[in-house]
Amino acid sequence: MSTENEGTPVPADPAAPSAPPTPPAPPTPAAAPAGETAPQEAPRPTPQAAPPSAPQEDEPTAVQPTVQAHTPAHTPAPAPAPAAAGGPAGGWPPPPPTVPAWGAPQQPVPAAPAAPRRRTGGLVAAVLVASLVAGGIGGGIGYWAAERGDNGVSSTTVSSGQAPASFKRDPGTVAAVAAKALPSVVTIQAKSGGQDGEGGTGTGFVYDQEGHIVTNNHVVASAADGGTLSVTFSDGKTYDAEVVGRAEGYDVAVLKLKNAPKGLTPLPLGDSDKVAVGDSTIAIGAPFGLSNTVTTGIVSAKNRPVASGDGSGGSSSYMSALQTDASINPGNSGGPLLDASGAVIGINSAIQSTSGGFGQSQAGSIGLGFAIPVNQAKNVAQQLIRTGKPVYPVIGATVNMQDKGQGATIATQGSGGTASVTPDGPAAKAGLKAGDVITAFDDHPIDSGPTLISEIWTHKPGDSVKITYERDGKTATATVVLGERTGDS
């Protein structure tokens, strides 16, 4: 601990004279009391500047006119005492008054605590004062500025110079984007058809003026068979809705408002293929039921293979996702992920939980959120609106979904003992066989079965893609024309 200024005498002020210019004649000494011999006066030495000594208890402190002693912040310095009436004039230094100038009985000067304890107390007091000043200085300055010129009339409120209603947010700011998008984002309440009426809360957004709402499949799955769905807009108006179609594998669903209001404003759709890592993102949703919540972040990564489920044991969904650090929590599912212009670039679908799994558990955001790219979601939504059923591109081969890190291995046999490579299917026509390890799909590295499926589902049936695979330690390539499968199996 620093001992700066502790026990160090304070030097005399250079401005203080070392001796009075012309010492006046000394006053006549008072007669000594009876029985005492007055001491012989020694020659008066020339006064020299000397460090002031600490005052003793019950002794008034002599005031040095121009020297200020270091005084702790919590102990007020004694005020200079006026010269006593009738005292000698011009003495150096003037004798201390016998009683305080204000006429009250003198109080004993409390003894100073030991140096270390006093130092600690001073530091604590300083911290407390600093905290209070830091918390109050901004309000104090604002109050002072507002009250200047008010002729001393005080007020406990400060009014803004411009009302919030007239405050303009520049285009492109988060506030401006959110204000424009919020009327087109809805909170979805889903209830199952069972006696307990279980369900949950999710998010969706207006897809077209006909009243179609795009969201996640896992948001509405509980109400898909005999349940009820309601949609609430940011202005508080609620409408009943029904499921038009849903795709479990893509985790996309489309709803339709039963009595759609006029003047619906669809959110503009962006191009997720042109998104760059580092681009700004804005997520809107109802995390934990808190509707119309806006959070911000960036695109943390692209083409992130994610396999997620709703925790109910249903089919898993696979996506080559956009990763964002915008805060996403349960209830954000199905909501839009916007770019800085307010265009939808993804549908928020999954989060990484601290337990290590992807899904929609009640874990909170740790900055790892995943969204379905809007280009893929748009294709799925259009298909669901047209036919009510999803269509998936396939290669016609069953791959091992457990192995990771070595590619996607074509299994020895398919489900139910069927052939792992569909006869006359896309993979068979390209020459792929059981045991082949697919390591790249259209130049994207493949490290597992889920990654392969995520990449396949970013395409459409009929697309031609290049596949790199290994067989017996040798690398080869093949071109596969993707087939299709209708509906969820």
Tab-separated table of C-alpha atoms in Angstrom:
chain	number	residue	atom	x	y	z
A	1	MET	CA	0.000	0.000	0.000
A	2	SER	CA	1.346	3.447	-0.884
A	3	THR	CA	2.174	5.712	2.053
A	4	GLU	CA	2.324	8.887	0.042
A	5	ASN	CA	1.785	12.027	2.196
A	6	GLU	CA	1.528	9.959	5.360
A	7	GLY	CA	3.819	11.347	8.101
A	8	THR	CA	5.542	13.718	5.697
A	9	PRO	CA	5.591	17.378	6.840
A	10	VAL	CA	4.002	19.820	4.462
A	11	PRO	CA	6.593	22.388	3.305
A	12	ALA	CA	5.943	26.012	4.023
A	13	ASP	CA	4.338	28.022	1.292
A	14	PRO	CA	7.117	29.888	-0.536
A	15	ALA	CA	4.908	32.971	-0.471
A	16	ALA	CA	4.938	33.090	3.338
A	17	PRO	CA	7.583	35.426	4.798
A	18	SER	CA	10.252	33.800	6.963
A	19	ALA	CA	10.008	36.731	9.422
A	20	PRO	CA	7.808	39.783	9.762
A	21	PRO	CA	9.261	42.808	8.009
A	22	THR	CA	9.539	44.949	11.146
A	23	PRO	CA	8.859	43.094	14.368
A	24	PRO	CA	6.902	45.370	16.709
A	25	ALA	CA	8.028	45.985	20.270
A	26	PRO	CA	7.269	42.974	22.410
A	27	PRO	CA	4.396	43.422	24.791
A	28	THR	CA	5.114	43.954	28.422
A	29	PRO	CA	5.219	40.543	30.100
A	30	ALA	CA	2.454	39.866	32.545
A	31	ALA	CA	3.403	39.667	36.180
A	32	ALA	CA	4.137	36.183	37.385
A	33	PRO	CA	1.718	34.707	39.893
A	34	ALA	CA	2.723	34.838	43.509
A	35	GLY	CA	5.143	32.164	44.499
A	36	GLU	CA	6.553	31.719	41.015
A	37	THR	CA	9.663	33.240	39.560
A	38	ALA	CA	9.276	34.726	36.133
A	39	PRO	CA	11.776	33.139	33.762
A	40	GLN	CA	14.448	35.351	32.311
A	41	GLU	CA	13.705	36.162	28.725
A	42	ALA	CA	16.216	34.719	26.357
A	43	PRO	CA	17.323	36.681	23.315
A	44	ARG	CA	14.695	36.452	20.561
A	45	PRO	CA	16.071	34.528	17.579
A	46	THR	CA	15.170	35.410	14.053
A	47	PRO	CA	11.967	33.495	13.223
A	48	GLN	CA	12.550	30.701	10.688
A	49	ALA	CA	10.000	28.838	8.641
A	50	ALA	CA	9.412	25.458	10.217
A	51	PRO	CA	7.049	22.600	9.514
A	52	PRO	CA	3.878	22.849	11.543
A	53	SER	CA	3.584	20.349	14.309
A	54	ALA	CA	0.468	18.249	14.707
A	55	PRO	CA	-2.017	19.735	17.154
A	56	GLN	CA	-2.354	18.003	20.458
A	57	GLU	CA	-5.680	16.841	21.777
A	58	ASP	CA	-7.731	19.585	23.436
A	59	GLU	CA	-5.359	22.258	22.002
A	60	PRO	CA	-6.604	24.663	19.295
A	61	THR	CA	-4.700	24.482	16.045
A	62	ALA	CA	-2.662	27.568	15.298
A	63	VAL	CA	-3.487	28.833	11.822
A	64	GLN	CA	-0.572	29.445	9.456
A	65	PRO	CA	-1.826	32.154	7.155
A	66	THR	CA	-0.624	30.764	3.802
A	67	VAL	CA	0.277	27.138	4.486
A	68	GLN	CA	-2.409	24.503	3.964
A	69	ALA	CA	-1.809	21.211	5.658
A	70	HIS	CA	-2.884	17.978	3.972
A	71	THR	CA	-6.241	17.097	5.446
A	72	PRO	CA	-8.083	13.799	4.933
A	73	ALA	CA	-11.254	14.075	2.844
A	74	HIS	CA	-13.461	12.998	5.719
A	75	THR	CA	-12.030	15.486	8.369
A	76	PRO	CA	-12.931	19.175	7.819
A	77	ALA	CA	-10.000	21.583	8.232
A	78	PRO	CA	-10.350	23.969	11.184
A	79	ALA	CA	-11.413	27.467	10.231
A	80	PRO	CA	-9.016	30.324	10.940
A	81	ALA	CA	-9.792	32.003	14.270
A	82	PRO	CA	-10.029	35.810	14.350
A	83	ALA	CA	-7.705	37.716	16.612
A	84	ALA	CA	-8.995	38.025	20.135
A	85	ALA	CA	-10.434	41.389	21.049
A	86	GLY	CA	-8.053	43.456	23.099
A	87	GLY	CA	-5.036	41.261	22.278
A	88	PRO	CA	-1.640	42.648	21.377
A	89	ALA	CA	-1.526	44.151	17.923
A	90	GLY	CA	1.039	43.061	15.374
A	91	GLY	CA	2.536	40.111	17.298
A	92	TRP	CA	4.258	37.339	15.306
A	93	PRO	CA	2.690	34.908	15.357
A	94	PRO	CA	-0.476	36.196	17.010
A	95	PRO	CA	-1.338	34.278	20.171
A	96	PRO	CA	-4.233	31.786	19.854
A	97	PRO	CA	-7.565	32.960	21.168
A	98	THR	CA	-8.619	31.617	24.484
A	99	VAL	CA	-12.130	30.801	23.263
A	100	PRO	CA	-13.517	30.087	19.786
A	101	ALA	CA	-14.504	33.170	17.870
A	102	TRP	CA	-18.162	32.106	17.557
A	103	GLY	CA	-18.489	32.042	21.384
A	104	ALA	CA	-19.347	28.357	21.845
A	105	PRO	CA	-17.416	26.136	24.241
A	106	GLN	CA	-14.540	24.496	22.468
A	107	GLN	CA	-14.914	20.808	21.664
A	108	PRO	CA	-11.994	18.444	21.962
A	109	VAL	CA	-10.293	17.580	18.690
A	110	PRO	CA	-10.779	13.835	18.160
A	111	ALA	CA	-7.613	11.856	18.113
A	112	ALA	CA	-6.666	10.747	14.609
A	113	PRO	CA	-6.878	6.955	14.103
A	114	ALA	CA	-3.810	4.929	13.353
A	115	ALA	CA	-2.427	5.686	9.874
A	116	PRO	CA	-3.250	2.348	8.174
A	117	ARG	CA	-6.873	2.347	9.398
A	118	ARG	CA	-7.323	5.981	8.424
A	119	ARG	CA	-5.868	5.247	4.976
A	120	THR	CA	-8.245	2.339	4.436
A	121	GLY	CA	-11.239	4.378	5.506
A	122	GLY	CA	-10.238	7.150	3.142
A	123	LEU	CA	-10.006	4.763	0.209
A	124	VAL	CA	-13.432	3.265	0.932
A	125	ALA	CA	-14.960	6.716	1.244
A	126	ALA	CA	-13.335	7.777	-2.031
A	127	VAL	CA	-14.737	4.748	-3.848
A	128	LEU	CA	-18.222	5.395	-2.548
A	129	VAL	CA	-18.088	9.045	-3.522
A	130	ALA	CA	-16.744	8.212	-6.967
A	131	SER	CA	-19.561	5.761	-7.526
A	132	LEU	CA	-22.183	8.293	-6.563
A	133	VAL	CA	-20.657	10.988	-8.725
A	134	ALA	CA	-20.353	8.655	-11.690
A	135	GLY	CA	-24.013	7.746	-11.366
A	136	GLY	CA	-25.253	11.273	-10.858
A	137	ILE	CA	-23.030	13.514	-12.919
A	138	GLY	CA	-24.839	12.950	-16.211
A	139	GLY	CA	-28.232	13.720	-14.713
A	140	GLY	CA	-26.754	16.645	-12.820
A	141	ILE	CA	-25.355	18.269	-15.943
A	142	GLY	CA	-28.586	17.695	-17.850
A	143	TYR	CA	-30.589	19.188	-15.010
A	144	TRP	CA	-28.243	22.199	-14.748
A	145	ALA	CA	-28.469	22.824	-18.467
A	146	ALA	CA	-32.256	22.571	-18.452
A	147	GLU	CA	-32.652	24.900	-15.485
A	148	ARG	CA	-30.390	27.738	-16.673
A	149	GLY	CA	-32.425	30.855	-17.347
A	150	ASP	CA	-35.453	29.637	-15.382
A	151	ASN	CA	-35.082	32.354	-12.734
A	152	GLY	CA	-34.389	29.876	-10.002
A	153	VAL	CA	-37.585	27.867	-10.457
A	154	SER	CA	-36.629	24.261	-9.755
A	155	SER	CA	-38.060	21.091	-11.315
A	156	THR	CA	-37.444	17.382	-10.831
A	157	THR	CA	-38.013	16.503	-14.513
A	158	VAL	CA	-36.077	17.200	-17.670
A	159	SER	CA	-37.919	17.496	-20.977
A	160	SER	CA	-36.408	16.482	-24.282
A	161	GLY	CA	-36.037	19.274	-26.789
A	162	GLN	CA	-37.729	17.082	-29.393
A	163	ALA	CA	-40.694	14.781	-28.809
A	164	PRO	CA	-40.027	11.099	-29.653
A	165	ALA	CA	-42.925	11.107	-32.134
A	166	SER	CA	-41.127	13.667	-34.290
A	167	PHE	CA	-37.688	12.113	-33.966
A	168	LYS	CA	-36.576	10.731	-37.335
A	169	ARG	CA	-34.489	7.548	-37.532
A	170	ASP	CA	-32.176	7.488	-40.497
A	171	PRO	CA	-32.868	4.759	-43.067
A	172	GLY	CA	-30.683	1.730	-42.478
A	173	THR	CA	-30.472	2.127	-38.714
A	174	VAL	CA	-31.647	-0.768	-36.560
A	175	ALA	CA	-34.518	1.330	-35.241
A	176	ALA	CA	-35.689	2.217	-38.750
A	177	VAL	CA	-35.442	-1.383	-40.010
A	178	ALA	CA	-37.244	-2.741	-36.951
A	179	ALA	CA	-40.026	-0.140	-37.153
A	180	LYS	CA	-40.688	-1.098	-40.771
A	181	ALA	CA	-40.496	-4.867	-40.233
A	182	LEU	CA	-42.386	-5.298	-36.960
A	183	PRO	CA	-45.893	-4.844	-38.445
A	184	SER	CA	-45.183	-7.838	-40.726
A	185	VAL	CA	-43.905	-10.148	-37.967
A	186	VAL	CA	-46.393	-12.233	-35.986
A	187	THR	CA	-46.431	-14.231	-32.776
A	188	ILE	CA	-47.938	-17.716	-33.196
A	189	GLN	CA	-49.824	-19.556	-30.469
A	190	ALA	CA	-50.199	-23.277	-31.167
A	191	LYS	CA	-52.363	-25.625	-29.088
A	192	SER	CA	-52.789	-29.337	-29.607
A	193	GLY	CA	-56.156	-30.982	-30.011
A	194	GLY	CA	-55.768	-33.072	-26.865
A	195	GLN	CA	-57.523	-32.525	-23.562
A	196	ASP	CA	-54.533	-30.820	-22.005
A	197	GLY	CA	-54.251	-28.382	-24.928
A	198	GLU	CA	-50.473	-28.396	-24.891
A	199	GLY	CA	-48.688	-26.121	-27.300
A	200	GLY	CA	-46.162	-23.384	-27.530
A	201	THR	CA	-45.236	-19.976	-28.831
A	202	GLY	CA	-43.291	-19.195	-31.952
A	203	THR	CA	-42.849	-16.547	-34.596
A	204	GLY	CA	-43.658	-16.105	-38.273
A	205	PHE	CA	-43.762	-13.395	-40.898
A	206	VAL	CA	-46.107	-12.261	-43.665
A	207	TYR	CA	-45.150	-13.948	-46.926
A	208	ASP	CA	-47.721	-12.439	-49.297
A	209	GLN	CA	-50.798	-10.226	-49.365
A	210	GLU	CA	-53.095	-13.260	-49.464
A	211	GLY	CA	-52.372	-13.907	-45.796
A	212	HIS	CA	-49.774	-16.678	-45.966
A	213	ILE	CA	-47.426	-16.832	-42.966
A	214	VAL	CA	-44.061	-18.610	-43.113
A	215	THR	CA	-42.681	-20.214	-39.956
A	216	ASN	CA	-40.916	-23.356	-38.694
A	217	ASN	CA	-42.578	-26.754	-38.815
A	218	HIS	CA	-41.742	-27.437	-35.175
A	219	VAL	CA	-43.651	-24.291	-34.152
A	220	VAL	CA	-46.978	-25.614	-35.503
A	221	ALA	CA	-46.455	-29.394	-35.372
A	222	SER	CA	-48.419	-29.790	-32.120
A	223	ALA	CA	-51.493	-28.132	-33.649
A	224	ALA	CA	-51.267	-29.701	-37.129
A	225	ASP	CA	-53.699	-32.518	-36.340
A	226	GLY	CA	-56.865	-31.189	-34.728
A	227	GLY	CA	-55.275	-28.334	-32.822
A	228	THR	CA	-55.781	-24.594	-33.005
A	229	LEU	CA	-53.540	-21.811	-34.255
A	230	SER	CA	-53.771	-18.088	-33.660
A	231	VAL	CA	-51.597	-15.297	-35.004
A	232	THR	CA	-51.058	-11.962	-33.249
A	233	PHE	CA	-49.643	-8.902	-34.985
A	234	SER	CA	-47.540	-6.206	-33.343
A	235	ASP	CA	-50.609	-3.965	-33.035
A	236	GLY	CA	-52.274	-6.600	-30.832
A	237	LYS	CA	-54.811	-7.837	-33.369
A	238	THR	CA	-55.275	-11.625	-33.391
A	239	TYR	CA	-56.476	-13.877	-36.192
A	240	ASP	CA	-57.184	-17.597	-36.439
A	241	ALA	CA	-54.996	-19.555	-38.835
A	242	GLU	CA	-54.708	-22.998	-40.390
A	243	VAL	CA	-51.828	-25.088	-41.727
A	244	VAL	CA	-51.451	-25.017	-45.515
A	245	GLY	CA	-48.470	-27.364	-45.574
A	246	ARG	CA	-45.397	-28.303	-43.632
A	247	ALA	CA	-42.061	-29.942	-44.375
A	248	GLU	CA	-40.477	-31.762	-41.457
A	249	GLY	CA	-37.133	-32.283	-43.160
A	250	TYR	CA	-36.732	-28.616	-44.032
A	251	ASP	CA	-38.412	-27.456	-40.797
A	252	VAL	CA	-40.601	-25.075	-42.795
A	253	ALA	CA	-44.360	-24.585	-42.579
A	254	VAL	CA	-46.873	-22.247	-44.186
A	255	LEU	CA	-50.049	-20.995	-42.474
A	256	LYS	CA	-53.021	-19.085	-43.873
A	257	LEU	CA	-55.022	-16.498	-41.966
A	258	LYS	CA	-58.696	-17.471	-42.018
A	259	ASN	CA	-59.891	-13.866	-42.201
A	260	ALA	CA	-56.866	-12.068	-43.525
A	261	PRO	CA	-57.061	-8.297	-43.165
A	262	LYS	CA	-56.533	-6.049	-46.147
A	263	GLY	CA	-53.314	-4.153	-46.597
A	264	LEU	CA	-50.903	-6.836	-45.403
A	265	THR	CA	-47.294	-5.922	-46.122
A	266	PRO	CA	-45.067	-8.915	-46.917
A	267	LEU	CA	-41.458	-8.738	-45.795
A	268	PRO	CA	-39.060	-8.413	-48.738
A	269	LEU	CA	-36.958	-11.507	-49.389
A	270	GLY	CA	-33.212	-11.158	-49.821
A	271	ASP	CA	-30.658	-13.430	-51.488
A	272	SER	CA	-28.997	-15.720	-48.948
A	273	ASP	CA	-26.396	-16.826	-51.526
A	274	LYS	CA	-24.958	-13.305	-51.559
A	275	VAL	CA	-24.682	-12.963	-47.790
A	276	ALA	CA	-21.131	-12.480	-46.532
A	277	VAL	CA	-19.628	-13.378	-43.188
A	278	GLY	CA	-19.622	-10.222	-41.077
A	279	ASP	CA	-22.817	-8.773	-42.550
A	280	SER	CA	-25.143	-7.219	-39.978
A	281	THR	CA	-28.201	-9.194	-38.909
A	282	ILE	CA	-31.438	-8.324	-37.105
A	283	ALA	CA	-33.598	-11.033	-35.546
A	284	ILE	CA	-37.230	-10.456	-34.593
A	285	GLY	CA	-39.290	-12.880	-32.543
A	286	ALA	CA	-40.945	-13.794	-29.277
A	287	PRO	CA	-38.190	-15.322	-27.097
A	288	PHE	CA	-39.785	-17.036	-24.091
A	289	GLY	CA	-43.084	-15.442	-25.106
A	290	LEU	CA	-41.775	-11.865	-25.189
A	291	SER	CA	-43.350	-10.750	-28.452
A	292	ASN	CA	-41.805	-8.190	-30.807
A	293	THR	CA	-38.292	-8.588	-29.441
A	294	VAL	CA	-35.503	-7.227	-31.646
A	295	THR	CA	-31.875	-8.367	-31.357
A	296	THR	CA	-28.836	-7.690	-33.513
A	297	GLY	CA	-25.632	-9.394	-34.516
A	298	ILE	CA	-23.681	-10.460	-37.579
A	299	VAL	CA	-23.454	-13.412	-39.921
A	300	SER	CA	-20.909	-15.570	-38.106
A	301	ALA	CA	-20.619	-18.319	-40.734
A	302	LYS	CA	-22.270	-19.741	-43.849
A	303	ASN	CA	-23.072	-23.275	-44.985
A	304	ARG	CA	-23.028	-24.568	-41.421
A	305	PRO	CA	-24.412	-28.134	-41.477
A	306	VAL	CA	-27.031	-28.460	-38.746
A	307	ALA	CA	-29.282	-31.366	-37.847
A	308	SER	CA	-31.982	-30.362	-35.376
A	309	GLY	CA	-35.138	-31.752	-33.833
A	310	ASP	CA	-37.981	-30.427	-31.729
A	311	GLY	CA	-37.240	-32.770	-28.841
A	312	SER	CA	-40.453	-34.742	-29.380
A	313	GLY	CA	-38.784	-37.668	-31.127
A	314	GLY	CA	-40.080	-36.674	-34.544
A	315	SER	CA	-38.079	-36.555	-37.728
A	316	SER	CA	-34.946	-34.465	-37.687
A	317	SER	CA	-34.452	-31.532	-40.011
A	318	TYR	CA	-31.264	-30.737	-41.882
A	319	MET	CA	-30.033	-27.407	-43.111
A	320	SER	CA	-26.921	-25.790	-44.481
A	321	ALA	CA	-27.511	-22.901	-42.140
A	322	LEU	CA	-26.545	-19.299	-41.717
A	323	GLN	CA	-24.915	-18.905	-38.320
A	324	THR	CA	-25.490	-15.679	-36.391
A	325	ASP	CA	-24.591	-14.317	-32.979
A	326	ALA	CA	-27.813	-12.306	-32.742
A	327	SER	CA	-29.549	-13.420	-29.562
A	328	ILE	CA	-32.002	-16.218	-30.458
A	329	ASN	CA	-33.962	-18.141	-27.847
A	330	PRO	CA	-36.950	-20.521	-27.749
A	331	GLY	CA	-39.846	-18.531	-29.177
A	332	ASN	CA	-37.690	-16.902	-31.856
A	333	SER	CA	-38.253	-20.005	-33.995
A	334	GLY	CA	-39.846	-19.211	-37.339
A	335	GLY	CA	-39.027	-15.520	-37.107
A	336	PRO	CA	-37.118	-13.611	-39.767
A	337	LEU	CA	-33.400	-12.992	-39.794
A	338	LEU	CA	-32.985	-9.679	-41.604
A	339	ASP	CA	-30.036	-7.996	-43.227
A	340	ALA	CA	-29.197	-4.324	-42.719
A	341	SER	CA	-31.668	-3.294	-45.441
A	342	GLY	CA	-34.558	-5.134	-43.776
A	343	ALA	CA	-34.725	-8.025	-46.254
A	344	VAL	CA	-35.229	-11.575	-44.980
A	345	ILE	CA	-32.080	-13.669	-45.407
A	346	GLY	CA	-33.098	-16.591	-43.191
A	347	ILE	CA	-35.653	-18.190	-40.883
A	348	ASN	CA	-34.403	-18.594	-37.316
A	349	SER	CA	-34.674	-22.281	-36.503
A	350	ALA	CA	-32.118	-23.699	-34.065
A	351	ILE	CA	-29.634	-22.783	-31.368
A	352	GLN	CA	-26.572	-24.454	-29.965
A	353	SER	CA	-27.158	-25.276	-26.305
A	354	THR	CA	-24.500	-25.734	-23.651
A	355	SER	CA	-25.421	-29.410	-23.486
A	356	GLY	CA	-23.796	-29.815	-26.880
A	357	GLY	CA	-26.893	-30.571	-28.948
A	358	PHE	CA	-28.825	-28.606	-31.505
A	359	GLY	CA	-32.509	-28.087	-30.973
A	360	GLN	CA	-35.254	-26.137	-29.334
A	361	SER	CA	-34.746	-26.961	-25.653
A	362	GLN	CA	-35.191	-24.255	-23.041
A	363	ALA	CA	-31.491	-23.418	-23.090
A	364	GLY	CA	-30.708	-19.743	-23.461
A	365	SER	CA	-28.733	-18.051	-26.191
A	366	ILE	CA	-24.958	-18.457	-26.098
A	367	GLY	CA	-24.449	-16.551	-29.334
A	368	LEU	CA	-24.768	-19.570	-31.633
A	369	GLY	CA	-27.988	-19.331	-33.601
A	370	PHE	CA	-28.828	-20.958	-36.935
A	371	ALA	CA	-31.228	-19.889	-39.652
A	372	ILE	CA	-32.550	-21.667	-42.730
A	373	PRO	CA	-31.273	-19.735	-45.782
A	374	VAL	CA	-34.182	-17.836	-47.312
A	375	ASN	CA	-33.454	-19.103	-50.830
A	376	GLN	CA	-34.167	-22.626	-49.646
A	377	ALA	CA	-37.125	-21.592	-47.488
A	378	LYS	CA	-38.692	-19.685	-50.394
A	379	ASN	CA	-38.585	-22.745	-52.662
A	380	VAL	CA	-40.163	-24.882	-49.950
A	381	ALA	CA	-42.858	-22.294	-49.174
A	382	GLN	CA	-43.840	-21.975	-52.826
A	383	GLN	CA	-44.107	-25.753	-53.116
A	384	LEU	CA	-46.257	-25.978	-49.989
A	385	ILE	CA	-48.582	-23.217	-51.206
A	386	ARG	CA	-48.983	-24.924	-54.582
A	387	THR	CA	-49.443	-28.544	-53.471
A	388	GLY	CA	-49.445	-28.651	-49.681
A	389	LYS	CA	-46.627	-31.221	-49.765
A	390	PRO	CA	-42.851	-30.866	-49.674
A	391	VAL	CA	-40.569	-32.150	-52.410
A	392	TYR	CA	-37.017	-33.238	-51.540
A	393	PRO	CA	-34.066	-33.750	-53.903
A	394	VAL	CA	-32.348	-37.144	-53.397
A	395	ILE	CA	-29.341	-39.081	-54.688
A	396	GLY	CA	-30.977	-42.470	-54.239
A	397	ALA	CA	-28.553	-43.876	-51.661
A	398	THR	CA	-28.653	-44.545	-47.913
A	399	VAL	CA	-25.684	-43.167	-45.988
A	400	ASN	CA	-24.410	-43.835	-42.474
A	401	MET	CA	-25.638	-41.051	-40.196
A	402	GLN	CA	-23.407	-41.883	-37.233
A	403	ASP	CA	-19.856	-41.629	-38.566
A	404	LYS	CA	-18.223	-38.216	-38.605
A	405	GLY	CA	-14.978	-36.790	-39.866
A	406	GLN	CA	-14.337	-39.273	-42.690
A	407	GLY	CA	-17.103	-38.284	-45.094
A	408	ALA	CA	-20.522	-39.838	-45.701
A	409	THR	CA	-20.304	-43.597	-46.171
A	410	ILE	CA	-22.924	-45.349	-48.292
A	411	ALA	CA	-24.377	-48.038	-46.025
A	412	THR	CA	-24.248	-51.741	-46.804
A	413	GLN	CA	-28.034	-51.883	-46.837
A	414	GLY	CA	-31.003	-49.567	-46.587
A	415	SER	CA	-33.863	-49.443	-44.105
A	416	GLY	CA	-35.847	-52.629	-43.757
A	417	GLY	CA	-33.153	-54.650	-45.482
A	418	THR	CA	-33.564	-52.879	-48.816
A	419	ALA	CA	-30.653	-52.077	-51.112
A	420	SER	CA	-28.591	-49.095	-49.930
A	421	VAL	CA	-28.273	-47.829	-53.522
A	422	THR	CA	-31.666	-47.555	-55.238
A	423	PRO	CA	-31.606	-49.571	-58.458
A	424	ASP	CA	-31.643	-47.298	-61.489
A	425	GLY	CA	-31.609	-44.294	-59.144
A	426	PRO	CA	-29.372	-41.201	-59.440
A	427	ALA	CA	-26.467	-42.706	-57.467
A	428	ALA	CA	-26.654	-46.031	-59.289
A	429	LYS	CA	-26.648	-44.275	-62.667
A	430	ALA	CA	-23.540	-42.332	-61.597
A	431	GLY	CA	-21.771	-45.580	-60.678
A	432	LEU	CA	-21.796	-45.224	-56.875
A	433	LYS	CA	-21.799	-48.406	-54.770
A	434	ALA	CA	-22.243	-49.488	-51.160
A	435	GLY	CA	-19.120	-48.697	-49.145
A	436	ASP	CA	-18.155	-45.629	-51.169
A	437	VAL	CA	-17.242	-42.631	-48.997
A	438	ILE	CA	-18.510	-39.305	-50.334
A	439	THR	CA	-16.040	-36.562	-49.388
A	440	ALA	CA	-17.307	-33.599	-51.407
A	441	PHE	CA	-20.626	-32.503	-52.880
A	442	ASP	CA	-20.490	-29.810	-55.529
A	443	ASP	CA	-17.032	-28.809	-54.161
A	444	HIS	CA	-18.326	-28.463	-50.575
A	445	PRO	CA	-16.457	-30.727	-48.116
A	446	ILE	CA	-18.529	-33.523	-46.595
A	447	ASP	CA	-17.615	-34.916	-43.182
A	448	SER	CA	-20.771	-36.864	-42.250
A	449	GLY	CA	-24.163	-38.097	-43.398
A	450	PRO	CA	-26.067	-35.104	-41.971
A	451	THR	CA	-23.696	-32.740	-43.767
A	452	LEU	CA	-24.347	-34.519	-47.057
A	453	ILE	CA	-28.120	-34.290	-46.645
A	454	SER	CA	-27.862	-30.603	-45.708
A	455	GLU	CA	-25.993	-29.934	-48.932
A	456	ILE	CA	-28.341	-32.022	-51.098
A	457	TRP	CA	-31.359	-30.099	-49.768
A	458	THR	CA	-29.943	-26.749	-50.854
A	459	HIS	CA	-30.607	-27.893	-54.440
A	460	LYS	CA	-33.689	-28.739	-56.477
A	461	PRO	CA	-34.672	-32.028	-58.132
A	462	GLY	CA	-33.084	-32.234	-61.567
A	463	ASP	CA	-29.917	-30.303	-60.609
A	464	SER	CA	-26.631	-31.853	-61.776
A	465	VAL	CA	-23.932	-31.935	-59.122
A	466	LYS	CA	-20.400	-33.250	-58.932
A	467	ILE	CA	-19.664	-35.806	-56.229
A	468	THR	CA	-16.169	-36.705	-55.040
A	469	TYR	CA	-15.829	-40.109	-53.370
A	470	GLU	CA	-13.268	-42.648	-52.248
A	471	ARG	CA	-13.297	-46.347	-53.081
A	472	ASP	CA	-10.583	-48.808	-52.051
A	473	GLY	CA	-8.277	-45.927	-51.136
A	474	LYS	CA	-8.651	-44.180	-54.490
A	475	THR	CA	-10.416	-40.888	-55.166
A	476	ALA	CA	-12.888	-40.534	-58.026
A	477	THR	CA	-15.612	-38.133	-59.147
A	478	ALA	CA	-19.058	-38.604	-60.660
A	479	THR	CA	-21.903	-36.388	-61.841
A	480	VAL	CA	-25.274	-37.080	-60.273
A	481	VAL	CA	-28.617	-35.757	-61.518
A	482	LEU	CA	-30.750	-35.355	-58.389
A	483	GLY	CA	-34.031	-37.216	-58.170
A	484	GLU	CA	-37.011	-36.255	-56.018
A	485	ARG	CA	-39.176	-37.560	-53.205
A	486	THR	CA	-42.586	-36.122	-52.398
A	487	GLY	CA	-43.829	-35.842	-48.837
A	488	ASP	CA	-42.272	-36.681	-45.494
A	489	SER	CA	-41.570	-40.341	-44.933
